[in-house]
Coordinates of C-alpha atoms in Angstrom, one line a residue:
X1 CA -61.6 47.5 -14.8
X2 CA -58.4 45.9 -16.8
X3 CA -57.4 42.4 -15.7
X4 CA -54.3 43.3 -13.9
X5 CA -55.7 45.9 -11.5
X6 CA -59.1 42.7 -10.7
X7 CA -56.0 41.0 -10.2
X8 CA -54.3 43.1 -8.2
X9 CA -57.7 43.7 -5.8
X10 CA -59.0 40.2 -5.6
X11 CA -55.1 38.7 -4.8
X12 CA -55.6 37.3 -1.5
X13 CA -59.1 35.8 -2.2
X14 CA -57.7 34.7 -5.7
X15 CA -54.9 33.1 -4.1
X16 CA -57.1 31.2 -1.3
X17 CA -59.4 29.9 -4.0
X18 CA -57.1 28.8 -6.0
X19 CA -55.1 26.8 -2.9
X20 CA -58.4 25.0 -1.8
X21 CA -59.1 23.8 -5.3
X22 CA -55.7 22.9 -5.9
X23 CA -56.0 20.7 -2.2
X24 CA -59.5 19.5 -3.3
X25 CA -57.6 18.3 -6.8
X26 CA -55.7 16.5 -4.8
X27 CA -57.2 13.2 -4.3
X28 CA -58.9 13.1 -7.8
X29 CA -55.7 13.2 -9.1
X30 CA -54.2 10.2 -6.8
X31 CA -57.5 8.2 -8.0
X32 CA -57.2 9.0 -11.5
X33 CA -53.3 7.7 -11.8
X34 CA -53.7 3.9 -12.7
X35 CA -49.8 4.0 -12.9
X36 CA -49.5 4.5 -9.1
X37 CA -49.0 1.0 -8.2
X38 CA -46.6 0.4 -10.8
X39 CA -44.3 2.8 -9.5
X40 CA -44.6 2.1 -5.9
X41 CA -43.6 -1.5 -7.2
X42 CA -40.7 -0.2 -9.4
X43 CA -39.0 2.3 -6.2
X44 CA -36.7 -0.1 -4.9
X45 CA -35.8 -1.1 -8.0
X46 CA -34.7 2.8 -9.2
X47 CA -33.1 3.7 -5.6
X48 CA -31.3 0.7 -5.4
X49 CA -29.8 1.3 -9.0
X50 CA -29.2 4.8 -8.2
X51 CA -27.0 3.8 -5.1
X52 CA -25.5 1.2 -7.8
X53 CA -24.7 4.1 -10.1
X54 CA -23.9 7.2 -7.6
X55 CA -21.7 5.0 -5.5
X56 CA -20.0 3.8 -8.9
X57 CA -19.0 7.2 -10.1
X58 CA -17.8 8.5 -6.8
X59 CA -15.3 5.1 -7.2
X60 CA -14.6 6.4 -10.1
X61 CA -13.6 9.4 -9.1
X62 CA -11.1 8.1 -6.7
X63 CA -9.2 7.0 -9.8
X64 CA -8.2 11.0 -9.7
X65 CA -7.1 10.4 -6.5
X66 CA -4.9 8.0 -7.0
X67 CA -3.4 10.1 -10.1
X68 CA -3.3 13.4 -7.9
X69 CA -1.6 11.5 -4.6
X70 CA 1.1 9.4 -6.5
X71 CA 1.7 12.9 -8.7
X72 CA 2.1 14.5 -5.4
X73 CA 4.4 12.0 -4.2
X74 CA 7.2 11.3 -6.6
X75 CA 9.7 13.8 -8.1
X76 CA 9.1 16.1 -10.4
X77 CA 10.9 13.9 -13.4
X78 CA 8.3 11.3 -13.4
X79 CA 4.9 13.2 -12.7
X80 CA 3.3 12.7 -16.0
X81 CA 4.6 9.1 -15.7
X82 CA 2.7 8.5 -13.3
X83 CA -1.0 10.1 -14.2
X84 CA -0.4 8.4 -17.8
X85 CA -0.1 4.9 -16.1
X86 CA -3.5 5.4 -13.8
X87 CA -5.6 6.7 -16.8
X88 CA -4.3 3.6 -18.6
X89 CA -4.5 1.3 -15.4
X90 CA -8.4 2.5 -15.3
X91 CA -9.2 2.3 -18.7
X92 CA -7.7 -1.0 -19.0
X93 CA -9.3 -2.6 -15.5
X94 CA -13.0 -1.2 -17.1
X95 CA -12.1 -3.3 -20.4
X96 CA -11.0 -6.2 -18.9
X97 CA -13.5 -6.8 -16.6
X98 CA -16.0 -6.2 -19.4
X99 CA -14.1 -8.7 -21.5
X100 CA -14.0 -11.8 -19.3
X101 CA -13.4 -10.3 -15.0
X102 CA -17.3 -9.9 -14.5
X103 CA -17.7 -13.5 -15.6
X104 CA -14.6 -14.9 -13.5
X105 CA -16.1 -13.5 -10.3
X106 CA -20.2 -13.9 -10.7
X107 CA -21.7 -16.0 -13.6
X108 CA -22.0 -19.6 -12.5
X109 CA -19.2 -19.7 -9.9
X110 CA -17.8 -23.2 -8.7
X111 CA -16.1 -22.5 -5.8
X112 CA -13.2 -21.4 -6.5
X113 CA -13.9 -19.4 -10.4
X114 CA -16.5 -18.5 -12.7
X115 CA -16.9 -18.1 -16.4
X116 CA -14.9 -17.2 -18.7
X117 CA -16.5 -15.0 -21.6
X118 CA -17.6 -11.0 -22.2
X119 CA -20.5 -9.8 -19.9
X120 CA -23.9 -9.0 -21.4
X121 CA -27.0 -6.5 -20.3
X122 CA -30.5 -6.3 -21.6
X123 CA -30.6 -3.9 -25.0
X124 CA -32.3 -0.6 -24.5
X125 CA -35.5 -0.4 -23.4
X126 CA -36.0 -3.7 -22.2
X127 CA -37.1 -3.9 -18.3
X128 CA -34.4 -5.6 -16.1
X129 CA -35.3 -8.3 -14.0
X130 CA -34.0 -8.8 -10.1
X131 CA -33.5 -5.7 -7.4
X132 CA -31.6 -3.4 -9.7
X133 CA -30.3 -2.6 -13.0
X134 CA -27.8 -5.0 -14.6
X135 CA -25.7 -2.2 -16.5
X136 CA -25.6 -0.8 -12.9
X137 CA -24.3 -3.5 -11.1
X138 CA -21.6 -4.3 -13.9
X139 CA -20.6 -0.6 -13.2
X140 CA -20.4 -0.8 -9.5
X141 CA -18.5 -3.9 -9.7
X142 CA -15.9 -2.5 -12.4
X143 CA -14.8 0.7 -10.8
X144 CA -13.1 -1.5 -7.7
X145 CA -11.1 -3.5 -9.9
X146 CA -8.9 -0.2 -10.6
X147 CA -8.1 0.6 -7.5
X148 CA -6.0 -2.7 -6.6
X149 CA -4.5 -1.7 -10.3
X150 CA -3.4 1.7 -8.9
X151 CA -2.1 0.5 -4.9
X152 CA 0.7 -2.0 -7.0
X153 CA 1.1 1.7 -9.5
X154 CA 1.7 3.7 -6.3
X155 CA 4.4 1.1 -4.4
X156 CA 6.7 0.9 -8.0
X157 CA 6.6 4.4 -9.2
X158 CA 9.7 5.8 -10.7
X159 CA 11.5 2.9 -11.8
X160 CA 9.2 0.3 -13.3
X161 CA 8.6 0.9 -17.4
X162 CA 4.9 1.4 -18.6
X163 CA 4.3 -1.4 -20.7
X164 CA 5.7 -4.1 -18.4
X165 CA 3.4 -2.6 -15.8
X166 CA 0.5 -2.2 -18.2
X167 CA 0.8 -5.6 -19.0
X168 CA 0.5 -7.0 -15.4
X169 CA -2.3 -4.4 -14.8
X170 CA -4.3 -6.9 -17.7
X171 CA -3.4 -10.0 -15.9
X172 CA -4.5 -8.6 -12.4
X173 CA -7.5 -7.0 -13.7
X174 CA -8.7 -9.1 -15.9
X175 CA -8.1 -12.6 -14.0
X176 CA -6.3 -12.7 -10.7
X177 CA -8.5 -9.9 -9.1
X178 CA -11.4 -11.6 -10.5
X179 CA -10.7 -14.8 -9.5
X180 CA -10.0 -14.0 -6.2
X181 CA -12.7 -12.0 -6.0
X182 CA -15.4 -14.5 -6.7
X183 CA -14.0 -16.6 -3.5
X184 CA -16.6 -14.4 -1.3
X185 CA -18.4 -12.0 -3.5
X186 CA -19.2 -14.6 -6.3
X187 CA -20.8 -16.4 -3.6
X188 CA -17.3 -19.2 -3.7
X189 CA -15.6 -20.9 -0.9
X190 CA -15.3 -18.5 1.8
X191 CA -18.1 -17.3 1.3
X192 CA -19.9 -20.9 2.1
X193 CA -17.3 -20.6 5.3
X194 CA -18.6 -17.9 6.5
X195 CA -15.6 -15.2 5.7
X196 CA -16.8 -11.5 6.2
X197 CA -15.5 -9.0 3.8
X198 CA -18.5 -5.8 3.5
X199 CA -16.4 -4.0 0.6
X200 CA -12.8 -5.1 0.1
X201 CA -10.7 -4.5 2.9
X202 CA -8.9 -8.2 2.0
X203 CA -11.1 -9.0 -1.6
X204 CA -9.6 -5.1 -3.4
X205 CA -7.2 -3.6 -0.4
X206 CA -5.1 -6.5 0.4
X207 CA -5.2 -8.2 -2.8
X208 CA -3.3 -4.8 -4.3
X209 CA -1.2 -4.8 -1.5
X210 CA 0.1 -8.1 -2.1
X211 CA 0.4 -7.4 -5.7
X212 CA 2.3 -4.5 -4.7
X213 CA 5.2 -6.1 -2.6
X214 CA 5.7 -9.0 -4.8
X215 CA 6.3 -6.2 -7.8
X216 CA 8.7 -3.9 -5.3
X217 CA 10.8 -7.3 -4.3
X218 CA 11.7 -8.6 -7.7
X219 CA 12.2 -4.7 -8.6
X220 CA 14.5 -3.5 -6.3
X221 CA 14.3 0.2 -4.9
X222 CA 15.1 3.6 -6.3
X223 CA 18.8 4.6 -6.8
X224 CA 20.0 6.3 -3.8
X225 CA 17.4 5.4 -1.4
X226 CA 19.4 2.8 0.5
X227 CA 23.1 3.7 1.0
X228 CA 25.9 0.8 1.1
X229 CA 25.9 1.4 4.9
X230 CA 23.1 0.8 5.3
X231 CA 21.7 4.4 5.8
X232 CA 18.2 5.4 4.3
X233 CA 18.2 8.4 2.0
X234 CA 14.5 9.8 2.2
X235 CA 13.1 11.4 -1.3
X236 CA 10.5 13.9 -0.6
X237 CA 7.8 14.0 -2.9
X238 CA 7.5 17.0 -5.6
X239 CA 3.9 18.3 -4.2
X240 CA 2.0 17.9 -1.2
X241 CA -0.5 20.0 -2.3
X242 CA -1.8 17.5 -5.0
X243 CA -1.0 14.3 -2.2
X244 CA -3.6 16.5 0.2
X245 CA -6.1 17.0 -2.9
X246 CA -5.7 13.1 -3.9
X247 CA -6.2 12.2 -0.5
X248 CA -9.8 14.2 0.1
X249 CA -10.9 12.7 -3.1
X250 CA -10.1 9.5 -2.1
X251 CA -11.9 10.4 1.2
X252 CA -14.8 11.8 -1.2
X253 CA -14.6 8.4 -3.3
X254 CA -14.6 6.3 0.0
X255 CA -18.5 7.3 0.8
X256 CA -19.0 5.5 -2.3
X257 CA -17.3 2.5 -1.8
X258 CA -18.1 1.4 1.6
X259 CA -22.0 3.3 1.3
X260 CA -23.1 1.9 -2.1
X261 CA -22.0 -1.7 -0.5
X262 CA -25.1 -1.7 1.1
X263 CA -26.6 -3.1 -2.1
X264 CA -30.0 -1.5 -1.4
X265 CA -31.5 1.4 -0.5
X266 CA -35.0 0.5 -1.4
X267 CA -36.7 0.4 2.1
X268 CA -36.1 2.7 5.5
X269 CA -34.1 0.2 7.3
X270 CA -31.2 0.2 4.1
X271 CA -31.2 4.1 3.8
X272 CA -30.8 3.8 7.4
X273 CA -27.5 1.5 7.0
X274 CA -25.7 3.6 4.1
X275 CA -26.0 6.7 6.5
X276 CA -24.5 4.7 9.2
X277 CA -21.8 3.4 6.6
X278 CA -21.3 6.8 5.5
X279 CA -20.7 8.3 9.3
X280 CA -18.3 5.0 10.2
X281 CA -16.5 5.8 7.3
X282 CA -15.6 9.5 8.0
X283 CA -14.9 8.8 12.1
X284 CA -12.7 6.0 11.2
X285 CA -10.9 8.3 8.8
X286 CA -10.6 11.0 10.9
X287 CA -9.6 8.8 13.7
X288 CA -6.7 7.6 11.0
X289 CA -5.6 11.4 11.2
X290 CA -5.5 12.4 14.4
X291 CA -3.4 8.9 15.5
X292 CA -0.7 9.6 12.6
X293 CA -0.7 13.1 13.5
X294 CA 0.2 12.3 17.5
X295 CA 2.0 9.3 16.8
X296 CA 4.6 11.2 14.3
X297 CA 4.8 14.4 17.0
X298 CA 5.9 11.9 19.6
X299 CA 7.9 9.6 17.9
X300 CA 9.4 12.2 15.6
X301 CA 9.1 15.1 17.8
X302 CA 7.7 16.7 14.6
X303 CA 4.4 16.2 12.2
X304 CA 5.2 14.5 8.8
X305 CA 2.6 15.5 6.5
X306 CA 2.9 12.0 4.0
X307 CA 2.0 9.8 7.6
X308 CA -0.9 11.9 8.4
X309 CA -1.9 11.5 5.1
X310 CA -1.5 7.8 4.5
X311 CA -2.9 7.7 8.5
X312 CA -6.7 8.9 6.7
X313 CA -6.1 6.4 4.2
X314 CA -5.0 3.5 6.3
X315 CA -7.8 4.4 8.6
X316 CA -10.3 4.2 5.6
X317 CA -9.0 0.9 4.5
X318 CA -9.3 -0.8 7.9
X319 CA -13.0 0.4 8.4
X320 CA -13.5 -0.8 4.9
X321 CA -14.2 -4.9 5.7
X322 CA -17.0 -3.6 7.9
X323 CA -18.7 -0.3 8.1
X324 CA -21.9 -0.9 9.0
X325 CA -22.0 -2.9 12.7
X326 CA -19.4 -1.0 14.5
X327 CA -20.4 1.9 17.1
X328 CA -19.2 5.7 16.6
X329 CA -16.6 4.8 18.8
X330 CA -15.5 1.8 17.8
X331 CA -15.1 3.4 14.4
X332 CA -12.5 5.8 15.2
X333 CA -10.6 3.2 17.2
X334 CA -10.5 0.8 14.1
X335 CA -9.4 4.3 12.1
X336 CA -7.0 5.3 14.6
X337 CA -5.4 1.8 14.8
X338 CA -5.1 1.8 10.7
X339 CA -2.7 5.6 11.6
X340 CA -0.8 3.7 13.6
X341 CA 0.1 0.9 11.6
X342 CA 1.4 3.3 9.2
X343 CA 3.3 5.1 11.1
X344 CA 5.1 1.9 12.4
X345 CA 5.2 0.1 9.4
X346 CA 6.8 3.1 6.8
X347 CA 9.9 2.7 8.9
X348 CA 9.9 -1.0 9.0
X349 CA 10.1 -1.4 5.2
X350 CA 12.9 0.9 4.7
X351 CA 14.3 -1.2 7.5
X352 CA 13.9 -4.5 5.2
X353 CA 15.4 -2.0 1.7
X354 CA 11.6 -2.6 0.6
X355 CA 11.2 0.6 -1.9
X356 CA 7.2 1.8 -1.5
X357 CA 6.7 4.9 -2.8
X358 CA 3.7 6.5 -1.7
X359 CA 3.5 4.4 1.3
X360 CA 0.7 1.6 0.0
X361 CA 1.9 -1.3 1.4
X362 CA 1.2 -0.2 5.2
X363 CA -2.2 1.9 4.1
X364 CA -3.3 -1.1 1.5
X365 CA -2.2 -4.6 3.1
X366 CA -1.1 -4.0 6.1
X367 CA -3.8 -2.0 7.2
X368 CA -6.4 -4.1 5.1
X369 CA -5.4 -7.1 7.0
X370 CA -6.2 -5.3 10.4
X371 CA -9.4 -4.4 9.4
X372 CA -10.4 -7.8 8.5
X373 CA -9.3 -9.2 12.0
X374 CA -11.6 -6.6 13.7
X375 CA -14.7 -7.2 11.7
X376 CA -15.4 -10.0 14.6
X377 CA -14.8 -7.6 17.5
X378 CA -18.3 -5.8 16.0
X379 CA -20.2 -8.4 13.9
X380 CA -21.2 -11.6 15.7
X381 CA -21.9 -13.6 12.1
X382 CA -17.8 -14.0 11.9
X383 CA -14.7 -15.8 13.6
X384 CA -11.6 -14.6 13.5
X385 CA -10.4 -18.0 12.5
X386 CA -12.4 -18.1 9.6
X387 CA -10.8 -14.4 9.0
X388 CA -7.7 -15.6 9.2
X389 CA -8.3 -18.3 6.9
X390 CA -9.3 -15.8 4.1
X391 CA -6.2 -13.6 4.9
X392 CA -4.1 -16.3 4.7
X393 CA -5.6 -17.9 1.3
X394 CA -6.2 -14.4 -0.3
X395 CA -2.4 -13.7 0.7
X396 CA -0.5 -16.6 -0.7
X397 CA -2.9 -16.9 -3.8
X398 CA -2.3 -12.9 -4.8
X399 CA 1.5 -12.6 -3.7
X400 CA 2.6 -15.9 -5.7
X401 CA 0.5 -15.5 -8.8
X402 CA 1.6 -11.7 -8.6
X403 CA 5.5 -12.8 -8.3
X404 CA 4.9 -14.8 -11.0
X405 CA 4.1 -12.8 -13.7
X406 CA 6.4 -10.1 -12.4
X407 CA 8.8 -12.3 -12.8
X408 CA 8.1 -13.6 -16.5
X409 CA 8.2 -10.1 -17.3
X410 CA 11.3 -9.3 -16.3
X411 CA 12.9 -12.1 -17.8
X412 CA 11.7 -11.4 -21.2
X413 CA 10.5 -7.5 -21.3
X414 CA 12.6 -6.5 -18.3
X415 CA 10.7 -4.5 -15.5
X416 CA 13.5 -1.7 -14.7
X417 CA 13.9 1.1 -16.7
X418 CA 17.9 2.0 -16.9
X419 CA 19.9 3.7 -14.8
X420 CA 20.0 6.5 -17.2
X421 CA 16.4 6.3 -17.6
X422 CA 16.2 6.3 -14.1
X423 CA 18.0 9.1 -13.1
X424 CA 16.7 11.8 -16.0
X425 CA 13.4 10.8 -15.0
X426 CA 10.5 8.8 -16.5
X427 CA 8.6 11.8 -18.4
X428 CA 11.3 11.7 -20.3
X429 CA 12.8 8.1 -20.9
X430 CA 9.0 6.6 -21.2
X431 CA 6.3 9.6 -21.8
X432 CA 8.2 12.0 -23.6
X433 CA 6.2 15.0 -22.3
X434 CA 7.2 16.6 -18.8
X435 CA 4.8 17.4 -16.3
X436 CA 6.6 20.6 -15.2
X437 CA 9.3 21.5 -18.2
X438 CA 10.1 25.3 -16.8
X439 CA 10.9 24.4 -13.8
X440 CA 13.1 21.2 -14.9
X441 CA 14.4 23.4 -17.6
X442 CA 15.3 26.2 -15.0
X443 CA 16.7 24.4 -12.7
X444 CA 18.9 22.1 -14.8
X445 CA 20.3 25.9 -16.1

C-alpha cells in the first residue's frame, strides 16, 4: 500500500488522532513557556503603544485631507498652491516639535511652559520604561500640531505668499501651539483648575482658529469678494469632488484623534472607551450633516454642498473636547449643533468682509468653542466657568501672539501677494507649476 492511498483510507481516524494529541499538547506547551508571564506583563504596554501609533498615522493621514478639501475649495489658479503649503506646513510642524515643541508642552512644565531643547527616546533595543513607548507618544503628540497649521492654511488661501506663511507655520508650531498646549496637556495651569479638554477641541481646534482670524484681518479678503456696495460676490470652489474626498478622510483621520486619546487600551474597561469614542465620534458627525443639510434647505430653500460639508466637520470638532461621557443621543445633538453654527456663522463673516476660504473659522473656532461649553452638560468633573476661563485665556493668548507675528511679517516680508499675482493665480506667481495646465490653457484660448 503507497503512503498516499494509507492516507487516503485512515483520513478521518488520522485526522482525530492527530486533533486529540494536538489538544493534549496543549497544556504542556502553556507549562513549558517560562516567557508567559513576561508577556502577560508587557500587553498593556504593546496595546497601548499600538493605539499610540495607529491613532498617529490615521492623524496623519488627515494631513491629506486638509490638502484634498482646501484643493477642492479654491480656484483652479491656486490648486497646487495650496497642497505645496500643507506638505510643507506638515513637514515643518513634525520638525519643529521634534526640535524644541515636545519640550515646551511636557518636559518639566511650570505652569505656564516647559523646556526648551530637542526631544530624546531610548536608542534601539533598549526597553522603554512607563505605559507605552516613548517614540510613540512623541508621534501621537506631533501629528496634532499640523492640523492647527493647516485650519490658519485653509482661512488665507489664495492671497497670502508661501514663505511669509511658512514662516508663521514655525512660530505656531514650534512655540505658540506648544506653549499653549502645555497649559492642560503638559499638566500647567488649567489643568491644576480643573479645565476639561479630551483631544483639542480649544488646546488644537480653537487655537488654529484663532490663528486663522488674526491672519485673515491683517490680510484683507480676496479681490472681488466684497463689492464697494457692500454686495458679496461668492467664489465657488474648483472641485467638490476632492472637498467630499478631504472631508471623509478627515472623518477617517478623526477616529484617530478623539479614539487614540484614550491613552490606553491595555485593559477591557479602555478598549471599552475607545469604542465608545469611536461611535460618539461618527453620530456627532453625522448629526453635523444632517443639521447643515436641513438648515441650508430651509434657510436657502436649496442644499449647499460646502455647508453640509463643513456641517461633518463642525460637528466633529465640537464632539472633539469630549467624546467619551456623552450618550448616543447627546452625541448627535452636540454634532448637529456644530452644523448649525456653520451654517449661521459662514454668512456672518461675509457680513463683517472677514475673507475665510474654506469656511474654518465657523467649523475650527467657532464650533471648537461650543464644544468645550458642552463638555459640562455630560461630564460632572467640569464647570462651565472653569471652561470659560480656558476659552477665554486660550483665545486672547493665540489671537494676540498670532496678530503679532502676522503683523511683523507684513511689515518687513509683506503677507499679500500682488494684485497681479493675485489675479493670474498662485500656481503661477509662487509655485510655478499648475495643478490643471489644459484646462487653464484651454480656457484662457
Amino acid at each position: 500500500m503507497t503512503i498516499r492511498s494509507f492516507l487516503t483510507a485512515n483520513g478521518g481516524r488520522l485526522t482525530g488522532a492527530l486533533a486529540i494529541a494536538a489538544l493534549s499538547a496543549v497544556p504542556a506547551i502553556a507549562q513549558d513557556a517560562e516567557a508567559a508571564p513576561a508577556a502577560g506583563a508587557d500587553t498593556a504596554f504593546i496595546f497601548n503603544t499600538l493605539l499610540f501609533l495607529i491613532g498617529g498615522f490615521l492623524v496623519m493621514w488627515m494631513a491629506a485631507g486638509f490638502a484634498m478639501l482646501e484643493a477642492g475649495m479654491v480656484r483652479s489658479k491656486n490648486v497646487s498652491m495650496q497642497l505645496l503649503k500643507n506638505v510643507a506646513l506638515y513637514s515643518i510642524a513634525g520638525l519643529m516639535y521634534w526640535v524644541v515643541g515636545y519640550s515646551l508642552m511636557y518636559v518639566d512644565v511650570t505652569g505656564w511652559i516647559g523646556s526648551f531643547g530637542a526631544y530624546s527616546w531610548p536608542d534601539a533595543g533598549v526597553a522603554n520604561e512607563g505605559d507605552y513607548s516613548v517614540a510613540s507618544d512623541w508621534f501621537f503628540q506631533m501629528v496634532f500640531v499640523a492640523t492647527a497649521a493647516s485650519i490658519v492654511s485653509g482661512t488665507l488661501a489664495e492671497r497670502i505668499k508661501l514663505w511669509p506663511f511658512l514662516i508663521f507655520v514655525v512660530v505656531l508650531t514650534g512655540f505658540i501651539y506648544p506653549i499653549l498646549g502645555s497649559w492642560k496637556w503638559g499638566a500647567g495651569w488649567l489643568d491644576a483648575m480643573g479645565f476639561q479638554d479630551f483631544a483639542g477641541s480649544t488646546l488644537v481646534h480653537s487655537v488654529g482658529g484663532w490663528a486663522a482670524l488674526a491672519g485673515a484681518l491683517l490680510l484683507g479678503a480676496r479681490q472681488g469678494k466684497y463689492a464697494s456696495n457692500g454686495q458679496i460676490q461668492p467664489i465657488p470652489g474648483s472641485n467638490m469632488a476632492l472637498a467630499t474626498l478631504g472631508t471623509f478622510i478627515l472623518w477617517l483621520g478623526w477616529f484617530g484623534f478623539n479614539g487614540a486619546s484614550q491613552l490606553a487600551m491595555g485593559t477591557n474597561s479602555d478598549v471599552s472607551d475607545v469604542s465608545r469614542i469611536f461611535a460618539n465620534t461618527n453620530l456627532a458627525a453625522a448629526g453635523g450633516v444632517v443639521a447643515a443639510l436641513l438648515l441650508t434647505q430651509l434657510v436657502y430653500k436649496r442644499v449647499d454642498i460646502t455647508f453640509v460639508l463643513n456641517g461633518a466637520l463642525a460637528g466633529l470638532v465640537s464632539i472633539t473636547a469630549e467624546p467619551l461621557t456623552p450618550s448616543p443621543l447627546m452625541a448627535i445633538i452636540i454634532g448637529a449643533i456644530g452644523g448649525i453654527i456653520v451654517v449661521f456663522t459662514v454668512p456672518l463673516l461675509d457680513k463683517l468682509k472677514i475673507d475665510d476660504v474654506v469656511g474654518a473659522i465657523p467649523v475650527h473656532l467657532i464650533a471648537g468653542i461650543w464644544g468645550t461649553l458642552a463638555v459640562p452638560l455630560t461630564n460632572e468633573g467640569a464647570s462651565f466657568g472653569v471652561q470659560l476661563v480656558g476659552i477665554v485665556a486660550y483665545g486672547i493668548a493665540a489671537f494676540a501672539v498670532s496678530f503679532i507675528v502676522f503683523a511683523i511679517l507684513k511689515a518687513t516680508m509683506g503677507l499679500r501677494v500682488s494684485p497681479e499675482e493675485e489675479l493670474s493665480g498662485l500656481d503661477v506667481a509662487e509655485v510655478g507649476v499648475e495643478a490643471y495646465p489644459e484646462f487653464i490653457a484651454s480656457r484662457v484660448r
